PDB file of C-alpha atoms in Angstrom:
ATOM      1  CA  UNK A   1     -13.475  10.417   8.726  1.00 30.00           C
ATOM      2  CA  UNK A   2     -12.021   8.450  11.083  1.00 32.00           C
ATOM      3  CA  UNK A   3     -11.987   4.471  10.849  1.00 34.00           C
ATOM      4  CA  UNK A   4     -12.281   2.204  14.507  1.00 36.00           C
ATOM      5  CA  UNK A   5     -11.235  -0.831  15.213  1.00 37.00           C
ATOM      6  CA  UNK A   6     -14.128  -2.521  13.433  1.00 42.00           C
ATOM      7  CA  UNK A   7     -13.594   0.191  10.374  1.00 53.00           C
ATOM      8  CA  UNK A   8     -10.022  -1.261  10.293  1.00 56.00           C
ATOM      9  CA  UNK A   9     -11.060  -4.714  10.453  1.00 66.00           C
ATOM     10  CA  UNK A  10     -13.793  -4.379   7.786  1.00 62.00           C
ATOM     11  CA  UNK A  11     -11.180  -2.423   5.595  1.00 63.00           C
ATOM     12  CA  UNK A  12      -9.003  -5.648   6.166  1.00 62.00           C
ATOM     13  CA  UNK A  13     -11.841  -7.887   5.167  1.00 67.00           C
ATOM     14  CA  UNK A  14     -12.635  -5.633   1.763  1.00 65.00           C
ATOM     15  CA  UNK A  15      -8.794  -6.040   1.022  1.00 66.00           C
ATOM     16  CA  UNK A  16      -8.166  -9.334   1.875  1.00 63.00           C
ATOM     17  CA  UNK A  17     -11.899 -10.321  -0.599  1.00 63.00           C
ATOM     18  CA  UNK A  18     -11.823 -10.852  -4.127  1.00 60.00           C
ATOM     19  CA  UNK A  19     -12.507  -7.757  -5.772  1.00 63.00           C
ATOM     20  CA  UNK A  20     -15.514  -7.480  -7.685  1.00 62.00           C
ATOM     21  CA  UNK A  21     -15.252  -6.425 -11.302  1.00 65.00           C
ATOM     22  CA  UNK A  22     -16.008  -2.724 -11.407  1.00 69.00           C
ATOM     23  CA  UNK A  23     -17.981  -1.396 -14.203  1.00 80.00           C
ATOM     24  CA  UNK A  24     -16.726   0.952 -17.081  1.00 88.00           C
ATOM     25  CA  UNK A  25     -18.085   4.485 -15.008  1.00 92.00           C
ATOM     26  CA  UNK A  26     -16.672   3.491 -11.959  1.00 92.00           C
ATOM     27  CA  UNK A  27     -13.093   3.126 -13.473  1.00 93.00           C
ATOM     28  CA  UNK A  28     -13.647   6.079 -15.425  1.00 95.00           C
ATOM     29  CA  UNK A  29     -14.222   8.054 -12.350  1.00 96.00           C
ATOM     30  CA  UNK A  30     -11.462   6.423 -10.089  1.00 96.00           C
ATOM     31  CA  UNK A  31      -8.790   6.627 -13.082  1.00 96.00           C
ATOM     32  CA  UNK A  32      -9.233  10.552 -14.021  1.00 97.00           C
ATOM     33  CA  UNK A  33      -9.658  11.274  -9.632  1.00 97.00           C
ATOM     34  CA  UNK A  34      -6.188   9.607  -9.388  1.00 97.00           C
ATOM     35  CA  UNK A  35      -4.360  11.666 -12.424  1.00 97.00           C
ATOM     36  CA  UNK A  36      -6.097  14.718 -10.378  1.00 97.00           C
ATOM     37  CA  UNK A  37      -4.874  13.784  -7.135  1.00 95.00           C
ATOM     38  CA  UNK A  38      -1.385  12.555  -8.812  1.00 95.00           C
ATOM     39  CA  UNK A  39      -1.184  16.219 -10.651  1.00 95.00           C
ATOM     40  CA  UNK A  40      -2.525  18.448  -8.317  1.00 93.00           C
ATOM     41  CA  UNK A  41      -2.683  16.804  -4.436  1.00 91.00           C
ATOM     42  CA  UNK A  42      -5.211  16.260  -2.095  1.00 91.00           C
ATOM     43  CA  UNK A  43      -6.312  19.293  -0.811  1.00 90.00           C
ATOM     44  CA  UNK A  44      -6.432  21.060  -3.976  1.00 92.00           C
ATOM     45  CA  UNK A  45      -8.736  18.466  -5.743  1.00 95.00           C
ATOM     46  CA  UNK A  46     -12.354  19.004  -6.399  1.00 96.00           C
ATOM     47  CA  UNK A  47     -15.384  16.542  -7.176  1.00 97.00           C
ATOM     48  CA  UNK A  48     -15.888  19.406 -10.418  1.00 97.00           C
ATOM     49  CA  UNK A  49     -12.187  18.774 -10.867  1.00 97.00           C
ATOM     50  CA  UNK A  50     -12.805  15.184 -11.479  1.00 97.00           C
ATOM     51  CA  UNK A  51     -15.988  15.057 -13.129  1.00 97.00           C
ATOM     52  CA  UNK A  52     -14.635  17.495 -16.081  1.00 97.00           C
ATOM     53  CA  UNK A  53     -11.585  14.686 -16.510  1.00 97.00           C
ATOM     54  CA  UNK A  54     -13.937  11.984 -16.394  1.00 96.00           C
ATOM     55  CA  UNK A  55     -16.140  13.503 -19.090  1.00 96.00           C
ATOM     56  CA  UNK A  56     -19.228  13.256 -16.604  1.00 96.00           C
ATOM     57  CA  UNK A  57     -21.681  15.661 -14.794  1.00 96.00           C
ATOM     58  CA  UNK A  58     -20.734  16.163 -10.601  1.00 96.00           C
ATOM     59  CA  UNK A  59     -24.017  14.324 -10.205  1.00 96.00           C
ATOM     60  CA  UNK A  60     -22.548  11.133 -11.605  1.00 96.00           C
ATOM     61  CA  UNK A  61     -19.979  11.339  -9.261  1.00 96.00           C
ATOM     62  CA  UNK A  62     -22.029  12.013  -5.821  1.00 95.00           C
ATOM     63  CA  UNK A  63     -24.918   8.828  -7.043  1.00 94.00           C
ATOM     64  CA  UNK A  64     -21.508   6.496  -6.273  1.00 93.00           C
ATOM     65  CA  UNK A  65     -19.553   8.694  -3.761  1.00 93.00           C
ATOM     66  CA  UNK A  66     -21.077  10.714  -1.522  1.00 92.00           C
ATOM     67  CA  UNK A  67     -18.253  12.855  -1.066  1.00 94.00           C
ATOM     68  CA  UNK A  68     -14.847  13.913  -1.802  1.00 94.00           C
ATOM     69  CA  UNK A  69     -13.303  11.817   1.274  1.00 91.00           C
ATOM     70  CA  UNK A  70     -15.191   8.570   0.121  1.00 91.00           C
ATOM     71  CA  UNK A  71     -14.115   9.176  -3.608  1.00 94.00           C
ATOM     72  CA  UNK A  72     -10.223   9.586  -2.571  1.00 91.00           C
ATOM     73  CA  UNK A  73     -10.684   6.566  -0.136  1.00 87.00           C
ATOM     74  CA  UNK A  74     -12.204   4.429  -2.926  1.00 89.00           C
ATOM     75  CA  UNK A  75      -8.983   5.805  -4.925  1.00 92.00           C
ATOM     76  CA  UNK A  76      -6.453   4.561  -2.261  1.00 88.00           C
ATOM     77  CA  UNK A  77      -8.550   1.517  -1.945  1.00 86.00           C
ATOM     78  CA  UNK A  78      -8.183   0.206  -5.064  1.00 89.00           C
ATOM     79  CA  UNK A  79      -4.345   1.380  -4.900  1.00 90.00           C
ATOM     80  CA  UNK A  80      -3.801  -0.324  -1.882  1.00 86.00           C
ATOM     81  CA  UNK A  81      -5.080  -3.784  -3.375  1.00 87.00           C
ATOM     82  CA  UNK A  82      -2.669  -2.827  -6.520  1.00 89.00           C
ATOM     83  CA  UNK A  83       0.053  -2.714  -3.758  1.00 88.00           C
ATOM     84  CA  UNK A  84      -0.864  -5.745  -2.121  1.00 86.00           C
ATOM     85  CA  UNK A  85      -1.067  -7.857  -5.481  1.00 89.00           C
ATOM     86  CA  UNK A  86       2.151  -6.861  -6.329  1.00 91.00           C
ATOM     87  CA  UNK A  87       3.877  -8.300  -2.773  1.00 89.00           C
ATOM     88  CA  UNK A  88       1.659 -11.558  -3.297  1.00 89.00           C
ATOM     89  CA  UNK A  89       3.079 -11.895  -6.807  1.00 91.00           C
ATOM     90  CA  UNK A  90       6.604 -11.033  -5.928  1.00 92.00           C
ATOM     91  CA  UNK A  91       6.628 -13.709  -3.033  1.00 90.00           C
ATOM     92  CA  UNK A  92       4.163 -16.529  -4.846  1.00 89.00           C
ATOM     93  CA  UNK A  93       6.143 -19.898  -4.855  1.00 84.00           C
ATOM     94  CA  UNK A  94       9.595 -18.664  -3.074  1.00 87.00           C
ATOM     95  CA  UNK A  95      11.645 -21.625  -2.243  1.00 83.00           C
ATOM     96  CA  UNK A  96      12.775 -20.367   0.785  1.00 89.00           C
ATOM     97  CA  UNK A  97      11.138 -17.753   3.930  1.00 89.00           C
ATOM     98  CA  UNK A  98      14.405 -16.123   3.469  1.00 92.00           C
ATOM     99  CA  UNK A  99      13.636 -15.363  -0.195  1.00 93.00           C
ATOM    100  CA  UNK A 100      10.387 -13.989   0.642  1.00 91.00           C
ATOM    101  CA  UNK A 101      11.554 -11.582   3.461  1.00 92.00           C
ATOM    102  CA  UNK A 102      13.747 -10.169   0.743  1.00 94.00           C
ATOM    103  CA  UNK A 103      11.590 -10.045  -2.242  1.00 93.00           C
ATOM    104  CA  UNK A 104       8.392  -8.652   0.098  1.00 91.00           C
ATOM    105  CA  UNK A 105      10.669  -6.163   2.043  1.00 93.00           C
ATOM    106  CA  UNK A 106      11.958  -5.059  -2.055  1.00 94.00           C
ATOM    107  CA  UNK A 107       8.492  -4.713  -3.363  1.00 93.00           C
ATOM    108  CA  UNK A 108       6.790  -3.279  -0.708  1.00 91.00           C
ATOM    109  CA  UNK A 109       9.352  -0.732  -0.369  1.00 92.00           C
ATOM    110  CA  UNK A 110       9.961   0.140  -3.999  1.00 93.00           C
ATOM    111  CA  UNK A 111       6.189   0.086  -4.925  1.00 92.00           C
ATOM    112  CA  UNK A 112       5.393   2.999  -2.355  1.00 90.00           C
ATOM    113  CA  UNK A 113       8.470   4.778  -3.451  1.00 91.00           C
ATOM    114  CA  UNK A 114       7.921   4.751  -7.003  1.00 93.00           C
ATOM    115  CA  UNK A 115       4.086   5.320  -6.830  1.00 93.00           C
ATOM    116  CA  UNK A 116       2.857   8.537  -8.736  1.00 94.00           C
ATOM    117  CA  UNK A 117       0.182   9.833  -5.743  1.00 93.00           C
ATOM    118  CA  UNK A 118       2.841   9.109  -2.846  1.00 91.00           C
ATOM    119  CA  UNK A 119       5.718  10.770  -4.365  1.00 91.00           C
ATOM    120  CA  UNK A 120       3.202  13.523  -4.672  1.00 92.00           C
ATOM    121  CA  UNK A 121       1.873  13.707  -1.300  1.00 89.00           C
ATOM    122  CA  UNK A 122       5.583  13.501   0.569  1.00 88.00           C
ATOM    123  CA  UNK A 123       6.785  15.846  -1.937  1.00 88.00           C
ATOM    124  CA  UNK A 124       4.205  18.831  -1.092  1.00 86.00           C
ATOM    125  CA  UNK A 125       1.554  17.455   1.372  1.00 86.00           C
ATOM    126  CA  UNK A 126       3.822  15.201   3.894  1.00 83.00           C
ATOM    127  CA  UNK A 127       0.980  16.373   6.648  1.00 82.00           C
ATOM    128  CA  UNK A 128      -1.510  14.481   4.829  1.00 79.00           C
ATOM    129  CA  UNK A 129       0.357  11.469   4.920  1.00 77.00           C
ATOM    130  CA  UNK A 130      -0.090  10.656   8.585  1.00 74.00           C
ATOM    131  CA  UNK A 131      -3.407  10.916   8.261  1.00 72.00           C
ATOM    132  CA  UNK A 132      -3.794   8.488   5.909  1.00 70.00           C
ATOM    133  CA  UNK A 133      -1.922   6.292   6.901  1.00 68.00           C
ATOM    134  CA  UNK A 134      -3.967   6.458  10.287  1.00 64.00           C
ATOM    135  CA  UNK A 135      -7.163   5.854   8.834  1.00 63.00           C
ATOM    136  CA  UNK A 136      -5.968   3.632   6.676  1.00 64.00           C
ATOM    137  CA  UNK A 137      -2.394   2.399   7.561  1.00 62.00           C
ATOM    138  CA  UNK A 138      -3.455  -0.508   9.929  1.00 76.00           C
ATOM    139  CA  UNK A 139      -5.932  -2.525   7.741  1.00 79.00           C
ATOM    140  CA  UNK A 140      -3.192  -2.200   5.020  1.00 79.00           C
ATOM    141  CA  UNK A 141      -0.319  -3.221   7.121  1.00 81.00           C
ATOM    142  CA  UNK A 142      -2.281  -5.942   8.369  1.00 84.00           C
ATOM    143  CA  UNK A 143      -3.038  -7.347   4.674  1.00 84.00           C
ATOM    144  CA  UNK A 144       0.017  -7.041   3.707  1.00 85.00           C
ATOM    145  CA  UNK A 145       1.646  -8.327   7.134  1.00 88.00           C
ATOM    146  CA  UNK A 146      -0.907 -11.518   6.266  1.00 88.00           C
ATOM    147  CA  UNK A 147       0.312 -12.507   3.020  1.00 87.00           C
ATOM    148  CA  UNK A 148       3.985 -12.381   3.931  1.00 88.00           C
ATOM    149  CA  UNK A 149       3.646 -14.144   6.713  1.00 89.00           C
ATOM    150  CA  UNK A 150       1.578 -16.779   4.910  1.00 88.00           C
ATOM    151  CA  UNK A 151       4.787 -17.005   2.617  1.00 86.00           C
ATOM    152  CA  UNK A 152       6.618 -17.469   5.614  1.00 86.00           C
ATOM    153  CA  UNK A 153       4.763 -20.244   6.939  1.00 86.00           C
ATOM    154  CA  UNK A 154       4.171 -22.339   3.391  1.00 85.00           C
ATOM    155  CA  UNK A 155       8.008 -22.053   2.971  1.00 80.00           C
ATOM    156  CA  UNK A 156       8.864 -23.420   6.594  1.00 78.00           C
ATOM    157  CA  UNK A 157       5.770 -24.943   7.540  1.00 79.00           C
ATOM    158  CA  UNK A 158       7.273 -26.890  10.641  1.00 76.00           C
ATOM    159  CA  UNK A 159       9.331 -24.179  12.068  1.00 75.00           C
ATOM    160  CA  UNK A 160       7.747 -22.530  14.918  1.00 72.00           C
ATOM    161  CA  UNK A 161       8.762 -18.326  14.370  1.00 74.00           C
ATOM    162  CA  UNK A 162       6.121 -15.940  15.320  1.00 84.00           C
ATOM    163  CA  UNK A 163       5.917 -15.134  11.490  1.00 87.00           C
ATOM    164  CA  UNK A 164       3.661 -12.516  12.307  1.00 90.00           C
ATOM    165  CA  UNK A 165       5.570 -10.513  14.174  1.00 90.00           C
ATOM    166  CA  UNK A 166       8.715 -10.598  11.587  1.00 89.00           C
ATOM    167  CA  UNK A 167       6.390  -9.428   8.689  1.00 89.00           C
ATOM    168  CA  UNK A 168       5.069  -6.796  10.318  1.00 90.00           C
ATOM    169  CA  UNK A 169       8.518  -5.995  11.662  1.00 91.00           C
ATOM    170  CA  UNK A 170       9.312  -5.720   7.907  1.00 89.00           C
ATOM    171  CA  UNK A 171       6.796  -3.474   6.894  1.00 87.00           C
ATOM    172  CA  UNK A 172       7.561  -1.404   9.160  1.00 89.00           C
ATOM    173  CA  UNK A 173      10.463  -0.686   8.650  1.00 91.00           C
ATOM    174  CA  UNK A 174       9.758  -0.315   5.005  1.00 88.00           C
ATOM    175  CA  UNK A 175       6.918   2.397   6.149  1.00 86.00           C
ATOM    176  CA  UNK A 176       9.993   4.453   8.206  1.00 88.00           C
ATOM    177  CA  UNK A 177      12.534   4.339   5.357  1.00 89.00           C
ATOM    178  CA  UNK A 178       9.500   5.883   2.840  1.00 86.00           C
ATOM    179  CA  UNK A 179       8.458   8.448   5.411  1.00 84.00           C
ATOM    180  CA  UNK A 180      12.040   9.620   6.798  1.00 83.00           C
ATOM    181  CA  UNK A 181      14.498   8.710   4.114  1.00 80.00           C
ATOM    182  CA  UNK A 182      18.321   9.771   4.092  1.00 77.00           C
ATOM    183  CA  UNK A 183      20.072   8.681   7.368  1.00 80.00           C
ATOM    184  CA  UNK A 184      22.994   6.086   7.652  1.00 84.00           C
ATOM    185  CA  UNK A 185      21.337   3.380   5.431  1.00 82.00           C
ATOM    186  CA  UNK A 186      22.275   4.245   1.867  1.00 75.00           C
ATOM    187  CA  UNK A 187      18.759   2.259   0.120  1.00 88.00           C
ATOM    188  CA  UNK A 188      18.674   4.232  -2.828  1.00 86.00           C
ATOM    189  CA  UNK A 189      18.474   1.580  -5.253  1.00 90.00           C
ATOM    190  CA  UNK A 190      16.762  -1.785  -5.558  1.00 93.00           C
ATOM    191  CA  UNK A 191      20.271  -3.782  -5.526  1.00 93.00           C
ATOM    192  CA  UNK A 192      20.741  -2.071  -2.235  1.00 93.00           C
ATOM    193  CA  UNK A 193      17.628  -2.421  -0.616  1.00 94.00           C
ATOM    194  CA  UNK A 194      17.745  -6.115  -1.745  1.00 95.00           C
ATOM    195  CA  UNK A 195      21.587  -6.815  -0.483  1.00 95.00           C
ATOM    196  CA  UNK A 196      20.565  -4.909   2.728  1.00 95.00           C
ATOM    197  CA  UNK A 197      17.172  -7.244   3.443  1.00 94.00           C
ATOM    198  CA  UNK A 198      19.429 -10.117   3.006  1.00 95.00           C
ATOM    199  CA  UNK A 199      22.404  -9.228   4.843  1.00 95.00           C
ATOM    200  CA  UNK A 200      20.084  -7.883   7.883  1.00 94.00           C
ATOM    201  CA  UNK A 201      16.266  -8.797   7.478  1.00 93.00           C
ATOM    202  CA  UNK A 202      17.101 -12.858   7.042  1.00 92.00           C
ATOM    203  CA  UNK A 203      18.340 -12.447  10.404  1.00 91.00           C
ATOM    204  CA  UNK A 204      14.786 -12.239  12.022  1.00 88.00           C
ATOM    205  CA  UNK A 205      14.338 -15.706  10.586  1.00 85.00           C
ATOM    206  CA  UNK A 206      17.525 -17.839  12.255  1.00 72.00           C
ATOM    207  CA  UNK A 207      17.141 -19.463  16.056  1.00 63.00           C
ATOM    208  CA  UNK A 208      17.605 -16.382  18.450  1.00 54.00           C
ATOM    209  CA  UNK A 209      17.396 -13.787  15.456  1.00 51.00           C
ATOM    210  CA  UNK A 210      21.047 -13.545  14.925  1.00 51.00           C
TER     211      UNK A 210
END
């Protein structure tokens, strides 16, 4: 499965919408597919696998998701707005941009960290990462790149930074420490992460960047 431009772009949309209460099954089914993707990976994972944990026949499963691809991507779906929630919440009614580079940068980076199904997949599938991120990766970053930027902009509404550019800056970043950690920056904890995004990261918000 691979997502175009307009895939990304509707994947933006679905993330950026309201989501719709889902009903008991469908939670049921997404909850026990995550503790089998947590526990076990992606590749090893079956549709049987997750039907058993779900208490429910395969055919339940394949009436809402045609496949396993579509049920994992409804899984990181529904992550992924979990992920985004928490960077809104973190950076909801900051009183200053600089606050909310710091406290997005913190989040974003310690929620993918400490997330059960990534520390799975880097820890024995890091191949599979990549490709998830590439299907999914650019719709996400864009989200998130959205709402931080929005803080940006409600916190300095006059000044005219590309606001844009430094959020996504941000986030990626955060996406290169996750996937290569180790190196010369020692972010091992959240005080350091959070001293590092304000000794460094504010930066991107002064006249000139410096």
């Amino acid at each position: 499965m691979t997502l175009h431009a307009t895939g990304v772009e509707g994947l933006r949309a679905r993330l950026a919408a309201p989501e719709a209460d889902p009903d008991d099954l469908d939670t049921r089914i997404l909850d026990a597919a995550l503790t089998e993707f947590e526990t076990y990976g992606l590749r090893r994972v079956s549709v049987e696998d997750v039907a058993k944990r779900a208490g429910v026949a395969r055919t339940t499963i394949y009436r809402r998701f045609s496949n396993k691809e579509q049920l994992l991507q409804a899984v990181i779906l529904r992550e992924c707005r979990r992920f985004l929630t928490a960077i809104a919440q973190a950076t909801e009614d900051l009183a200053s941009p600089e606050d909310a580079v710091v406290e997005g940068f913190v989040t974003g980076l310690q929620s993918a960290r400490t997330h059960p199904l990534m520390t799975r997949v880097l820890e024995s599938e890091p191949e599979a990462v990549i490709p998830q991120l590439s299907m999914n990766g650019g719709a996400v970053m864009l989200a998130a790149r959205d709402i931080l930027a929005d803080r940006l902009r409600r916190a300095r509404p006059d000044d005219p930074q590309d606001h844009d550019t430094v959020a996504e800056v941000l986030l990626r970043l955060a996406v290169s420490l996750l996937l290569v950690p180790g190196g010369g920056l020692a972010l091992e904890d959240e005080d350091a992460i959070r001293a590092f995004a304000r000794d460094y990261l504010t930066r991107m918000l002064r006249p000139g960047g410096g």
